[in-house]
Short mmCIF file of C-alpha atoms in Angstrom, two decimals:
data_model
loop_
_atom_site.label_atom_id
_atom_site.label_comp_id
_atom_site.label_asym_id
_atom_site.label_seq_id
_atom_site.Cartn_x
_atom_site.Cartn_y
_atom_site.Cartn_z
CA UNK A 29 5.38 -4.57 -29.40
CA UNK A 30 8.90 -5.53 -29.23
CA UNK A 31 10.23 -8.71 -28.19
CA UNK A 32 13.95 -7.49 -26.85
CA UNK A 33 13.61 -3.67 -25.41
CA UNK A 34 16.72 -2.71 -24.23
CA UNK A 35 17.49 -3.97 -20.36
CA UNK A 36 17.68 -0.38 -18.98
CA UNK A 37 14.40 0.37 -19.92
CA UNK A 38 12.35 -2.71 -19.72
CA UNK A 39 12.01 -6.33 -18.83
CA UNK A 40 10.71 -9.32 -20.11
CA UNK A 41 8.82 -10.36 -16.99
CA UNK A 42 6.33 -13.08 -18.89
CA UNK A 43 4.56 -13.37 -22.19
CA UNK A 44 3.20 -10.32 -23.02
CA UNK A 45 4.33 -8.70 -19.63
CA UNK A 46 7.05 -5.95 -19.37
CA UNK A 47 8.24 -3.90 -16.32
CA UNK A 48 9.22 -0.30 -16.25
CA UNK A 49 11.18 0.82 -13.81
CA UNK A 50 9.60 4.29 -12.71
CA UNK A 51 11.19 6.36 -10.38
CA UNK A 52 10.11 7.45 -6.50
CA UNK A 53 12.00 10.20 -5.99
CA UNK A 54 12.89 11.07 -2.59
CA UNK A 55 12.33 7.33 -1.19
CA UNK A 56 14.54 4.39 -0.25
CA UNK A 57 12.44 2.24 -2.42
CA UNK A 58 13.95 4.01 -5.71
CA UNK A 59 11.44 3.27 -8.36
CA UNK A 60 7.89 1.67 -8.21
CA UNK A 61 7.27 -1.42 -10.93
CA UNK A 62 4.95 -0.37 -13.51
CA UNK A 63 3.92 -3.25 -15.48
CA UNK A 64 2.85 -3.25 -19.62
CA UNK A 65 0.80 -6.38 -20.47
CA UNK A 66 0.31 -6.68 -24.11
CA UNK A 67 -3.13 -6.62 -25.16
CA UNK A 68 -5.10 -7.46 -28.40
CA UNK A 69 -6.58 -3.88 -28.29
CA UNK A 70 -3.22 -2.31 -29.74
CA UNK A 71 -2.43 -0.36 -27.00
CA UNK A 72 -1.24 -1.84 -23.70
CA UNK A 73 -2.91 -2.10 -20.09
CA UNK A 74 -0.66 -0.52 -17.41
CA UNK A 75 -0.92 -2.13 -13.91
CA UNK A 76 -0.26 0.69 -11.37
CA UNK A 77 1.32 4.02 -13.26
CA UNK A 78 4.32 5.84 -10.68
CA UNK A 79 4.66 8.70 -8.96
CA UNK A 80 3.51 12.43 -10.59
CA UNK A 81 6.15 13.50 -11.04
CA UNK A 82 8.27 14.49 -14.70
CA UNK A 83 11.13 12.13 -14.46
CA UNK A 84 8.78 9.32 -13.52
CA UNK A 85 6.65 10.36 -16.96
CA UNK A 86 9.87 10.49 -18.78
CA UNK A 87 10.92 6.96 -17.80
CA UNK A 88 7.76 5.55 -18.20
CA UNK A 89 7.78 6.59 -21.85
CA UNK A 90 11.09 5.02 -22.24
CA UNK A 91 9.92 2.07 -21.31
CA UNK A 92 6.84 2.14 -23.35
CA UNK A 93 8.89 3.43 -26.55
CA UNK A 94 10.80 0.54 -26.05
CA UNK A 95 8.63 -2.11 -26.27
CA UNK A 96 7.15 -0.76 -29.03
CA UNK A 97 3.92 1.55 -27.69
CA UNK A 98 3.63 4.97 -25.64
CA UNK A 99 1.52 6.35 -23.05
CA UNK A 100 -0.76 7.93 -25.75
CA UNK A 101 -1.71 4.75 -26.57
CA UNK A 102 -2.34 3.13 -23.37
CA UNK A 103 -5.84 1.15 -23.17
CA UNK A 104 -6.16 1.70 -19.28
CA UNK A 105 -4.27 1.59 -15.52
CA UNK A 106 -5.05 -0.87 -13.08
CA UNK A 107 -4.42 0.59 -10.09
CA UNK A 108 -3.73 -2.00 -7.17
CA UNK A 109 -3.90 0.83 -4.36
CA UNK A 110 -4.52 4.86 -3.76
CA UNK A 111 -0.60 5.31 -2.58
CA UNK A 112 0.93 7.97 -4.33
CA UNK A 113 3.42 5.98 -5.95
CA UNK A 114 0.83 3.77 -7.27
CA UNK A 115 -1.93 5.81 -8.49
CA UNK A 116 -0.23 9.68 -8.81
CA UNK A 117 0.26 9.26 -12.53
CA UNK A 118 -2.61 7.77 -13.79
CA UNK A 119 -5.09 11.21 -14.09
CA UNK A 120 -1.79 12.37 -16.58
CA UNK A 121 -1.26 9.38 -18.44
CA UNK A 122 -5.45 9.29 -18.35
CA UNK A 123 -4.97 12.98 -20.13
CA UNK A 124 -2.23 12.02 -22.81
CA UNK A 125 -3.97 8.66 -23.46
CA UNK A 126 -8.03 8.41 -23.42
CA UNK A 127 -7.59 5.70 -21.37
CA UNK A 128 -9.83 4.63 -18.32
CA UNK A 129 -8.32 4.62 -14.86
CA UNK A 130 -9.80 1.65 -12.57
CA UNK A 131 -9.51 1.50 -8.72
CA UNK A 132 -11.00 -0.86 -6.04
CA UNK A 133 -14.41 1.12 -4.45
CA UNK A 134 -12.73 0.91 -0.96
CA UNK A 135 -9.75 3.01 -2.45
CA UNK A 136 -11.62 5.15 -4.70
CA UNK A 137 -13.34 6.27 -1.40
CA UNK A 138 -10.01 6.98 0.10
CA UNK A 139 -9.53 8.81 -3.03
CA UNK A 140 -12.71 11.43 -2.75
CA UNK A 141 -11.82 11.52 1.15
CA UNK A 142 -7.92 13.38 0.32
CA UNK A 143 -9.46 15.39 -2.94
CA UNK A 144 -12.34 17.00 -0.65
CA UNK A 145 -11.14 16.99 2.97
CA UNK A 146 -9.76 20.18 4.03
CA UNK A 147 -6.06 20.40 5.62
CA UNK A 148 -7.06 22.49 8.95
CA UNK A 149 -9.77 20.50 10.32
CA UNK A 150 -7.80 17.03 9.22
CA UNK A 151 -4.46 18.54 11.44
CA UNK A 152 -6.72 19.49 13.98
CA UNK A 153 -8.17 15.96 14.39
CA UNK A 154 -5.08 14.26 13.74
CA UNK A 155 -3.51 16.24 17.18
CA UNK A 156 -6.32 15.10 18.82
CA UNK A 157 -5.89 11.84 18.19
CA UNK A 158 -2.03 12.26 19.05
CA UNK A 159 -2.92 13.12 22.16
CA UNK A 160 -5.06 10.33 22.90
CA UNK A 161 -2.52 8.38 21.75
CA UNK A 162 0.03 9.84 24.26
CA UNK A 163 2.08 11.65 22.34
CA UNK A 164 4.94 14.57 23.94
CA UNK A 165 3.91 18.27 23.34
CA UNK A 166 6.59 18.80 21.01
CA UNK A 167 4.92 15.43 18.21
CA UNK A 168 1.64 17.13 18.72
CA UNK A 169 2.41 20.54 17.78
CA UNK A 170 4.80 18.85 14.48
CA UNK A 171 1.55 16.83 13.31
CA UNK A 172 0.92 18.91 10.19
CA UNK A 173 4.44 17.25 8.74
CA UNK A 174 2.78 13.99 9.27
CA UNK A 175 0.03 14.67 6.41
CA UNK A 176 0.80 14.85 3.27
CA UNK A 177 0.19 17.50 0.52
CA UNK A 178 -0.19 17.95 -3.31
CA UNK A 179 -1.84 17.28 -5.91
CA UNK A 180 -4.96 15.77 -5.80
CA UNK A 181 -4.93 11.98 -6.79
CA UNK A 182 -7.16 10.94 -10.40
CA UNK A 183 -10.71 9.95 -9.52
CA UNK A 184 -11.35 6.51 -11.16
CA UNK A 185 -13.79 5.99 -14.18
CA UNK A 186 -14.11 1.78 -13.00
CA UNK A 187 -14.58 0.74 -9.88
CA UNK A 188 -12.84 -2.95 -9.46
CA UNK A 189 -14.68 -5.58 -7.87
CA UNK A 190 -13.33 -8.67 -6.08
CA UNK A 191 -13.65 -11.78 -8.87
CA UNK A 192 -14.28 -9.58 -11.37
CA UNK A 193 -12.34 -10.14 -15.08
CA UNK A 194 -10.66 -7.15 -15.79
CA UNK A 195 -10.95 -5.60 -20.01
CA UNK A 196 -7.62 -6.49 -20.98
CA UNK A 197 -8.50 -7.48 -24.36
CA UNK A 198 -6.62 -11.04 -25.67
CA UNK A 199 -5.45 -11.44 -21.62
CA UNK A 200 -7.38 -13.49 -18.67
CA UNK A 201 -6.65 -10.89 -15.71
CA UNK A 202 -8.70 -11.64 -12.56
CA UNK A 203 -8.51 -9.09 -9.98
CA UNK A 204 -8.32 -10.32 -6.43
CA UNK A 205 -9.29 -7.70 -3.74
CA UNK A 206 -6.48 -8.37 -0.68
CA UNK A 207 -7.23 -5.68 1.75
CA UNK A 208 -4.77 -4.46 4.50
CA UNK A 209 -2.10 -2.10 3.45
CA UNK A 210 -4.60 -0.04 1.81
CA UNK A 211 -8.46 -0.82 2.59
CA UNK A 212 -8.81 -1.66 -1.41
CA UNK A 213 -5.62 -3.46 -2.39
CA UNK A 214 -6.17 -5.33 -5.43
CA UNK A 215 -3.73 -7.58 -6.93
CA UNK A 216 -4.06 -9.41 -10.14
CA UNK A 217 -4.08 -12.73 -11.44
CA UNK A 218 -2.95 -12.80 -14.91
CA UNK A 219 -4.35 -16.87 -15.11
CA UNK A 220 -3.38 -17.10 -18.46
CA UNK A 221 0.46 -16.89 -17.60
CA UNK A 222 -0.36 -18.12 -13.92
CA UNK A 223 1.87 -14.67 -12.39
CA UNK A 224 0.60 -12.33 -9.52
CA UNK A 225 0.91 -8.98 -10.14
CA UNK A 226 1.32 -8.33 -6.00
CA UNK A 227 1.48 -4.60 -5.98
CA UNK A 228 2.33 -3.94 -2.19
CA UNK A 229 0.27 -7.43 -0.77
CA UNK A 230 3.42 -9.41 -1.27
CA UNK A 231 7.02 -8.23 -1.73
CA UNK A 232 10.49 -9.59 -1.23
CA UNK A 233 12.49 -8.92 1.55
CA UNK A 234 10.29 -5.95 3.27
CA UNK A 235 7.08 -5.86 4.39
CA UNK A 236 4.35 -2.93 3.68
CA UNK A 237 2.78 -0.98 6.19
CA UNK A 238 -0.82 -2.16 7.55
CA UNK A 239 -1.69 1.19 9.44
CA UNK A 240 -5.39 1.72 11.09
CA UNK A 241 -7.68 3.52 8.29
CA UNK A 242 -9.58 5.96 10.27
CA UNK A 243 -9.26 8.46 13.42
CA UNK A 244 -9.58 6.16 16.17
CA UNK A 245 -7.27 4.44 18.39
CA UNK A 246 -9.74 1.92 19.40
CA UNK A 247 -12.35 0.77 16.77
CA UNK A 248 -14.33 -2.24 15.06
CA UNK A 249 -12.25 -2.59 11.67
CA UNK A 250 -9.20 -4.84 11.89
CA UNK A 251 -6.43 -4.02 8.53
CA UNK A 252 -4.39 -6.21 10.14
CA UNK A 253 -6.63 -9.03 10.57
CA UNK A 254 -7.91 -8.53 6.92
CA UNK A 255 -4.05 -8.45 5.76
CA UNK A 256 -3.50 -11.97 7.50
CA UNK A 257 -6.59 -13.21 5.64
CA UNK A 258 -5.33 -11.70 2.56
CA UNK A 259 -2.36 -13.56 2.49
CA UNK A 260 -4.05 -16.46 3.12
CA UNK A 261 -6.32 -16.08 -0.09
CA UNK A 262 -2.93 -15.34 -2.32
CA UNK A 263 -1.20 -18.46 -1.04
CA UNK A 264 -4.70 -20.67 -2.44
CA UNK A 265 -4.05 -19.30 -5.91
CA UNK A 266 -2.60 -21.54 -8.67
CA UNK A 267 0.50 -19.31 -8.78
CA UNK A 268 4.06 -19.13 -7.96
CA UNK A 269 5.27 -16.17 -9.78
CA UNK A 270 5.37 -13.06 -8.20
CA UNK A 271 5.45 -9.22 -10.06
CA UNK A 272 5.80 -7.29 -7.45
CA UNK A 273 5.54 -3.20 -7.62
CA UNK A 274 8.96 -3.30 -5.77
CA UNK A 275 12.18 -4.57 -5.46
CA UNK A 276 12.16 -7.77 -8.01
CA UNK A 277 9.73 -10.36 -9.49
CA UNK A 278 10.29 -13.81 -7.55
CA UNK A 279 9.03 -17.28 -7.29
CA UNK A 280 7.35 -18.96 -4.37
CA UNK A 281 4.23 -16.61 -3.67
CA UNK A 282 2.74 -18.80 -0.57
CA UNK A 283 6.21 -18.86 1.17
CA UNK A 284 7.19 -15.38 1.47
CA UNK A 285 3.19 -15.00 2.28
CA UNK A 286 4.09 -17.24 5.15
CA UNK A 287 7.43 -15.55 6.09
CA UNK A 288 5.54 -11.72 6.47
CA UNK A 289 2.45 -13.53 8.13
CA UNK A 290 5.23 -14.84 10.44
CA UNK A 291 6.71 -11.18 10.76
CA UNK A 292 3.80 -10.16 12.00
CA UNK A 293 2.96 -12.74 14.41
CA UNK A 294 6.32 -11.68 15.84
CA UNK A 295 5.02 -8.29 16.72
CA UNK A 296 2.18 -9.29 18.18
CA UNK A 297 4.03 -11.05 20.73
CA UNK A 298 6.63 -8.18 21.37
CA UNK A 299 3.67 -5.99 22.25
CA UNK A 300 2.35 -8.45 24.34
CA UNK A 301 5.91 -8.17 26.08
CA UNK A 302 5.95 -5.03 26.18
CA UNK A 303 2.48 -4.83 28.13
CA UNK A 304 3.61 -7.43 30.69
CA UNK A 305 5.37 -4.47 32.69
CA UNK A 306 1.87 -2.63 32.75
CA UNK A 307 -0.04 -0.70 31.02
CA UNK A 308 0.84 1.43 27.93
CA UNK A 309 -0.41 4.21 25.63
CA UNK A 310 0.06 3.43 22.08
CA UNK A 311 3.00 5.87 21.95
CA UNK A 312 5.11 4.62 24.01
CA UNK A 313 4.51 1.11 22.75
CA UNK A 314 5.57 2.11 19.16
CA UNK A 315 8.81 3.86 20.50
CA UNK A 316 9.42 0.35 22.05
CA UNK A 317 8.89 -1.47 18.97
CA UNK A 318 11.80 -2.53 16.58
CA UNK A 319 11.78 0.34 13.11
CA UNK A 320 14.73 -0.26 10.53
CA UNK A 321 16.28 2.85 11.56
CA UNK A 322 15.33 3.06 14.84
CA UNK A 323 12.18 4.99 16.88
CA UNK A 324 15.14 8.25 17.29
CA UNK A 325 16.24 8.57 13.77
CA UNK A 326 12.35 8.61 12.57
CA UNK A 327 11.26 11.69 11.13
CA UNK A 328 7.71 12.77 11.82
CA UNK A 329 6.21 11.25 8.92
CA UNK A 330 8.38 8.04 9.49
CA UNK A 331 6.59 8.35 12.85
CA UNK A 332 3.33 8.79 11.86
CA UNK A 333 3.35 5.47 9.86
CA UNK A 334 4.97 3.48 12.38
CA UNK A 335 2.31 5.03 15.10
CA UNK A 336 -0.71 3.68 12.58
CA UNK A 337 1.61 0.38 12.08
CA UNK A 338 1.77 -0.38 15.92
CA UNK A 339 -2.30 1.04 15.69
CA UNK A 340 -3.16 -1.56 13.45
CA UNK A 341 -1.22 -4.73 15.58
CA UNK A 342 -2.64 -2.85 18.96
CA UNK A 343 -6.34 -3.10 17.24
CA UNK A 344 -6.09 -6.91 15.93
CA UNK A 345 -4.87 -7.72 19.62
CA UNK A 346 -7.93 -5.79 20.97
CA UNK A 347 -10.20 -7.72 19.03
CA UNK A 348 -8.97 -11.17 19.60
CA UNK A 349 -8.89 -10.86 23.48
CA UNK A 350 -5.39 -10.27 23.33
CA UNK A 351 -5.20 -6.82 25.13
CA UNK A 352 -7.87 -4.96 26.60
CA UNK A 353 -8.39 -1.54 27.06
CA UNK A 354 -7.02 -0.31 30.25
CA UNK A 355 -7.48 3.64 30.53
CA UNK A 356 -9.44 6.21 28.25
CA UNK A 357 -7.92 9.43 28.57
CA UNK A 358 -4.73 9.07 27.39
CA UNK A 359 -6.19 5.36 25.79
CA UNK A 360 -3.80 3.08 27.55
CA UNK A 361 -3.85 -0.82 27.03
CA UNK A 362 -2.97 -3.82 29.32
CA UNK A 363 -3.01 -7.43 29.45
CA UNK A 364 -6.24 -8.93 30.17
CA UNK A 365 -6.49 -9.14 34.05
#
């Protein structure tokens, strides 16, 4: 590979480590890190691979041609998470390179889950739930804009385990499971450079969702509870550099863990401010909550993800004796008496 790719296309991010700049069309995010680590194998290990989409192929390649390699020679994709922007190349880069795809077993069920399910039924359920939730007429009958649709996401030929070393010939890459914005987050700890590549665990300046994984408004799993334990586990690490799969690498990995465990904390209490009036459904909790834009200028999918964000604080809070169930039918919560 290269040592000095042109700027535009790719970055020096470590030894060995480039980032590509791959872009998310149609999102404020703009692009989703894709990073090259240099391998002994001749071709390089990708950690997460972009959106499917042809101008996110096309800039990957770029960046790839400029360091010296191309997708066609790509040894495999790490994925760090199922999202879309994460995982939607890697079945084409998979078919232009040989490569192997890998994928934490949590995701990868995730994965079979959206390639088999069938829309109709999944709408129908999700309007159920939107009623238990509380939800006006006119959100129930919108709920099939809340779930998305295309194509269907690469199933994985490896299934990452937590610990495990990953085959990056000539690298030491450790992959450490952080569950919470997706139920198999993985990032990785390249341990012979001593950087994190964070995927969505840890970014700077914004936080990632941590929405409830299944169809219940009240259940035993806790994503935000594992998320606070996740970033926990990345602030032990014997690292400081962050490579984050947006914004901007950064130092000081156990800080901004603290500052988004903080965040979070934060809107824990507001609920618990919220309920001090009286009971709530989860509905009208999450219009009462704080969104960047604001609960009005949400569009139903914006909705949807802050109704599984406020589902996911609402749970934890459950759990930990915070809030109790008050009503069933719509679910409506309270303080504890």
């Amino acid at each position: 590979m290269t040592d000095a790719p042109p700027a535009e296309a790719a970055s020096a991010e470590a030894p060995g480590v480039w980032s590509i700049r791959v872009p998310f069309p149609d999102n404020p995010l703009g692009y989703t890190l894709v990073y090259a680590l240099e391998t002994t194998a001749g071709g390089p290990v990708l950690v997460d691979a972009g959106w499917d989409d042809p101008v996110s192929l096309a800039a990957l390649e770029r960046g790839l041609e400029a360091i010296g390699t191309s997708v066609s020679d790509v040894h495999g994709v790490l994925v760090t998470h199922h999202h879309p922007d994460h995982h939607g190349l890697a079945g084409r880069i998979r078919e232009l390179s040989g490569c192997w795809v890998a994928l934490h077993e949590q995701d990868a069920k995730v994965v079979d889950m959206v390639r088999t399910a069938e829309r109709e039924p999944w709408t129908k359920r999700y309007k159920a739930l939107l009623e238990l939730c509380g939800a006006p007429a006119e959100a129930v009958a919108s709920a099939a804009a809340a779930i998305p649709s295309g194509a269907k996401p690469a199933v994985p030929d490896v299934l990452i385990e937590d610990g495990a070393l990953m085959d990056v010939p000539g690298r030491t890459l450790r992959a450490v499971w952080t569950p919470g914005h997706s139920p198999g987050h993985t990032c990785f700890h390249l341990e012979d450079t001593g950087a994190l590549l964070t995927g969505d665990h840890v970014l700077p300046g914004i936080t990632p969702v941590v929405t409830v994984y299944d169809d219940h408004v009240v259940g035993t799993s806790d994503p935000l509870g594992d998320f606070l334990a996740s970033l926990e586990k990345v602030s032990r690490l014997s690292t400081t550099r962050a490579l984050p799969a947006h914004r901007a690498p950064f130092d000081g990995v156990a800080a901004r863990a603290a500052e988004i465990a903080e965040h979070h904390a934060r809107r824990l209490e507001q609920i618990e401010g919220q309920l001090a009036a009286g009971p709530k459904t989860l509905w009208s909790i999450t219009e009462g909550m704080e969104w960047n834009k604001g609960w009005e200028r949400l569009d139903t999918f914006a909705r949807h993800l802050a109704l599984g964000e406020a589902g996911s604080h609402l749970r934890h809070l459950v759990l930990t004796g915070r809030v109790r169930l008050a009503s069933t039918e719509p679910i409506e919560f309270s303080l504890p008496a």
